[in-house]
Amino acid sequence: MKNPLRTIIRIRRGAGWLAGLVLIFLLAVHCTPIHSQTTAPTASLKEKPMKHYALIFHTTRPFTPEEQQRRGPEILAWVKTVTDKGITLDPRNFGETAGSFSQEQGGVVSSNGSTDPALATIVFFDSPSKEQALEIARIHPGLHYGVTVEVREWNSPRAPVATP
């Protein structure tokens, strides 16, 4: 003989599971994913959008041991000055060139060594204005040691290009 109470409990469990599944389905269909919402805090609406910049450092001569000693603390002071402005620096030093390739007369030509041996470092950062990016380059201590500092705005090749 079957217990009628067990039958009712099984039906209610099945109905509850089915109701939960339907609820999840309805939420999935009718709700916008969180990552696609573009709401922003009111403070960020007043802020300028950040642009991407790179400082490209070209050395013009080797540094003396004394210059090497002085440069370190001066660069650390520059980094502090820049970060105190709210700018995060992302530096990369280049090693030796593994090879250079170009195309000549329909064929690929390779050479050992660099086409620009003076290219030493690149520093990526974001800034709200071109003027601020230029000022960050203008105050870099490397300029006192014969280093050329180039400032360029950059964007990702994957990002869609804005049309005028």
Tab-separated table of C-alpha atoms in Angstrom:
chain	number	residue	atom	x	y	z
A	1	MET	CA	0.000	0.000	0.000
A	2	LYS	CA	1.358	3.423	-1.000
A	3	ASN	CA	1.666	6.180	1.488
A	4	PRO	CA	-0.363	9.173	0.127
A	5	LEU	CA	1.806	11.643	2.054
A	6	ARG	CA	4.956	10.512	0.183
A	7	THR	CA	3.183	10.954	-3.158
A	8	ILE	CA	2.205	14.544	-2.263
A	9	ILE	CA	5.791	15.352	-1.153
A	10	ARG	CA	7.195	13.996	-4.444
A	11	ILE	CA	4.750	16.082	-6.462
A	12	ARG	CA	5.549	19.219	-4.475
A	13	ARG	CA	9.323	18.635	-4.859
A	14	GLY	CA	8.895	18.193	-8.602
A	15	ALA	CA	6.679	21.253	-8.861
A	16	GLY	CA	9.126	23.342	-6.827
A	17	TRP	CA	12.037	22.266	-9.015
A	18	LEU	CA	10.050	23.014	-12.159
A	19	ALA	CA	8.940	26.410	-10.810
A	20	GLY	CA	12.572	27.264	-9.971
A	21	LEU	CA	13.709	26.282	-13.444
A	22	VAL	CA	10.976	28.412	-15.055
A	23	LEU	CA	11.930	31.362	-12.834
A	24	ILE	CA	15.606	31.094	-13.826
A	25	PHE	CA	14.635	30.883	-17.509
A	26	LEU	CA	12.420	33.986	-17.255
A	27	LEU	CA	15.136	35.936	-15.473
A	28	ALA	CA	17.696	34.939	-18.080
A	29	VAL	CA	15.424	35.980	-20.943
A	30	HIS	CA	14.169	39.255	-19.514
A	31	CYS	CA	17.157	40.658	-17.646
A	32	THR	CA	19.962	42.626	-19.245
A	33	PRO	CA	23.401	41.226	-18.411
A	34	ILE	CA	25.231	43.304	-15.809
A	35	HIS	CA	28.339	43.761	-17.985
A	36	SER	CA	26.327	45.383	-20.779
A	37	GLN	CA	24.816	48.086	-18.601
A	38	THR	CA	26.440	51.471	-19.020
A	39	THR	CA	25.391	53.232	-15.869
A	40	ALA	CA	28.183	55.294	-14.369
A	41	PRO	CA	28.505	57.151	-11.111
A	42	THR	CA	27.712	60.862	-11.409
A	43	ALA	CA	31.294	61.787	-10.481
A	44	SER	CA	32.707	59.979	-13.503
A	45	LEU	CA	30.284	61.769	-15.830
A	46	LYS	CA	32.122	65.023	-15.075
A	47	GLU	CA	35.594	63.523	-15.606
A	48	LYS	CA	37.341	63.740	-18.950
A	49	PRO	CA	37.818	60.455	-20.791
A	50	MET	CA	41.356	59.137	-20.559
A	51	LYS	CA	43.528	58.810	-23.638
A	52	HIS	CA	46.343	56.303	-24.015
A	53	TYR	CA	49.896	57.595	-24.360
A	54	ALA	CA	53.382	56.141	-24.626
A	55	LEU	CA	56.713	57.698	-23.797
A	56	ILE	CA	59.355	56.286	-26.112
A	57	PHE	CA	62.932	56.708	-24.915
A	58	HIS	CA	65.871	56.852	-27.322
A	59	THR	CA	69.392	56.914	-25.906
A	60	THR	CA	71.957	58.951	-27.777
A	61	ARG	CA	75.051	57.716	-25.926
A	62	PRO	CA	76.117	55.318	-23.184
A	63	PHE	CA	75.762	56.554	-19.615
A	64	THR	CA	78.798	57.014	-17.402
A	65	PRO	CA	78.854	55.128	-14.070
A	66	GLU	CA	78.222	58.432	-12.257
A	67	GLU	CA	75.218	59.175	-14.478
A	68	GLN	CA	73.868	55.682	-13.854
A	69	GLN	CA	74.067	56.340	-10.091
A	70	ARG	CA	72.325	59.732	-10.305
A	71	ARG	CA	69.657	58.613	-12.785
A	72	GLY	CA	68.112	55.965	-10.527
A	73	PRO	CA	67.029	58.269	-7.693
A	74	GLU	CA	66.015	61.004	-10.156
A	75	ILE	CA	63.792	58.593	-12.070
A	76	LEU	CA	62.238	57.350	-8.804
A	77	ALA	CA	61.451	60.982	-7.890
A	78	TRP	CA	59.911	61.512	-11.351
A	79	VAL	CA	57.774	58.377	-10.929
A	80	LYS	CA	56.533	59.680	-7.562
A	81	THR	CA	55.702	63.085	-9.068
A	82	VAL	CA	53.753	61.452	-11.889
A	83	THR	CA	51.901	58.963	-9.678
A	84	ASP	CA	50.992	61.793	-7.274
A	85	LYS	CA	49.111	63.291	-10.253
A	86	GLY	CA	47.039	60.100	-10.422
A	87	ILE	CA	48.882	58.632	-13.413
A	88	THR	CA	49.832	54.943	-13.418
A	89	LEU	CA	52.965	54.151	-15.405
A	90	ASP	CA	53.496	50.837	-17.204
A	91	PRO	CA	57.169	50.715	-18.319
A	92	ARG	CA	58.907	48.201	-20.602
A	93	ASN	CA	62.669	48.055	-21.226
A	94	PHE	CA	63.805	46.559	-24.507
A	95	GLY	CA	66.499	43.904	-24.658
A	96	GLU	CA	68.716	43.164	-27.611
A	97	THR	CA	67.041	42.846	-30.976
A	98	ALA	CA	66.645	39.200	-31.937
A	99	GLY	CA	66.266	40.056	-35.607
A	100	SER	CA	64.922	42.615	-38.058
A	101	PHE	CA	62.860	41.792	-41.120
A	102	SER	CA	61.899	43.789	-44.182
A	103	GLN	CA	60.759	43.098	-47.681
A	104	GLU	CA	62.939	43.934	-50.661
A	105	GLN	CA	62.264	43.030	-54.271
A	106	GLY	CA	59.485	40.630	-53.317
A	107	GLY	CA	61.517	38.691	-50.739
A	108	VAL	CA	61.897	38.889	-47.000
A	109	VAL	CA	65.296	40.117	-45.872
A	110	SER	CA	66.500	39.591	-42.325
A	111	SER	CA	69.357	41.140	-40.436
A	112	ASN	CA	70.864	40.618	-37.037
A	113	GLY	CA	70.649	43.649	-34.815
A	114	SER	CA	68.331	46.594	-34.589
A	115	THR	CA	67.355	49.199	-37.105
A	116	ASP	CA	67.188	51.629	-34.163
A	117	PRO	CA	69.828	50.686	-31.584
A	118	ALA	CA	68.932	53.715	-29.487
A	119	LEU	CA	65.369	52.549	-28.739
A	120	ALA	CA	65.603	51.598	-25.075
A	121	THR	CA	62.328	51.913	-23.166
A	122	ILE	CA	58.634	52.510	-23.642
A	123	VAL	CA	56.261	53.631	-20.869
A	124	PHE	CA	52.505	53.335	-21.314
A	125	PHE	CA	50.092	55.521	-19.333
A	126	ASP	CA	46.670	57.130	-19.539
A	127	SER	CA	46.094	60.855	-19.255
A	128	PRO	CA	43.010	63.035	-19.604
A	129	SER	CA	44.847	65.566	-21.770
A	130	LYS	CA	47.601	65.866	-24.326
A	131	GLU	CA	49.038	68.805	-22.359
A	132	GLN	CA	49.470	66.657	-19.248
A	133	ALA	CA	51.090	63.864	-21.299
A	134	LEU	CA	53.552	66.375	-22.768
A	135	GLU	CA	54.350	67.758	-19.317
A	136	ILE	CA	55.076	64.256	-17.997
A	137	ALA	CA	57.639	63.836	-20.800
A	138	ARG	CA	59.038	67.348	-20.364
A	139	ILE	CA	59.973	66.746	-16.709
A	140	HIS	CA	61.647	63.342	-17.220
A	141	PRO	CA	65.229	63.380	-15.850
A	142	GLY	CA	66.556	61.375	-18.803
A	143	LEU	CA	66.564	64.601	-20.790
A	144	HIS	CA	69.565	65.718	-18.685
A	145	TYR	CA	71.520	62.673	-19.892
A	146	GLY	CA	71.083	62.966	-23.629
A	147	VAL	CA	67.925	60.846	-23.820
A	148	THR	CA	65.247	61.801	-26.328
A	149	VAL	CA	61.693	61.347	-25.044
A	150	GLU	CA	58.984	60.943	-27.664
A	151	VAL	CA	55.282	61.199	-26.725
A	152	ARG	CA	52.677	59.385	-28.784
A	153	GLU	CA	48.999	58.732	-28.341
A	154	TRP	CA	48.126	55.102	-29.048
A	155	ASN	CA	45.058	52.933	-29.460
A	156	SER	CA	44.435	49.254	-29.790
A	157	PRO	CA	44.258	47.872	-33.324
A	158	ARG	CA	41.361	45.759	-32.047
A	159	ALA	CA	39.329	48.789	-30.992
A	160	PRO	CA	36.821	50.146	-33.493
A	161	VAL	CA	38.005	53.347	-35.135
A	162	ALA	CA	35.749	56.327	-34.534
A	163	THR	CA	34.410	57.898	-37.693
A	164	PRO	CA	34.381	61.697	-37.977
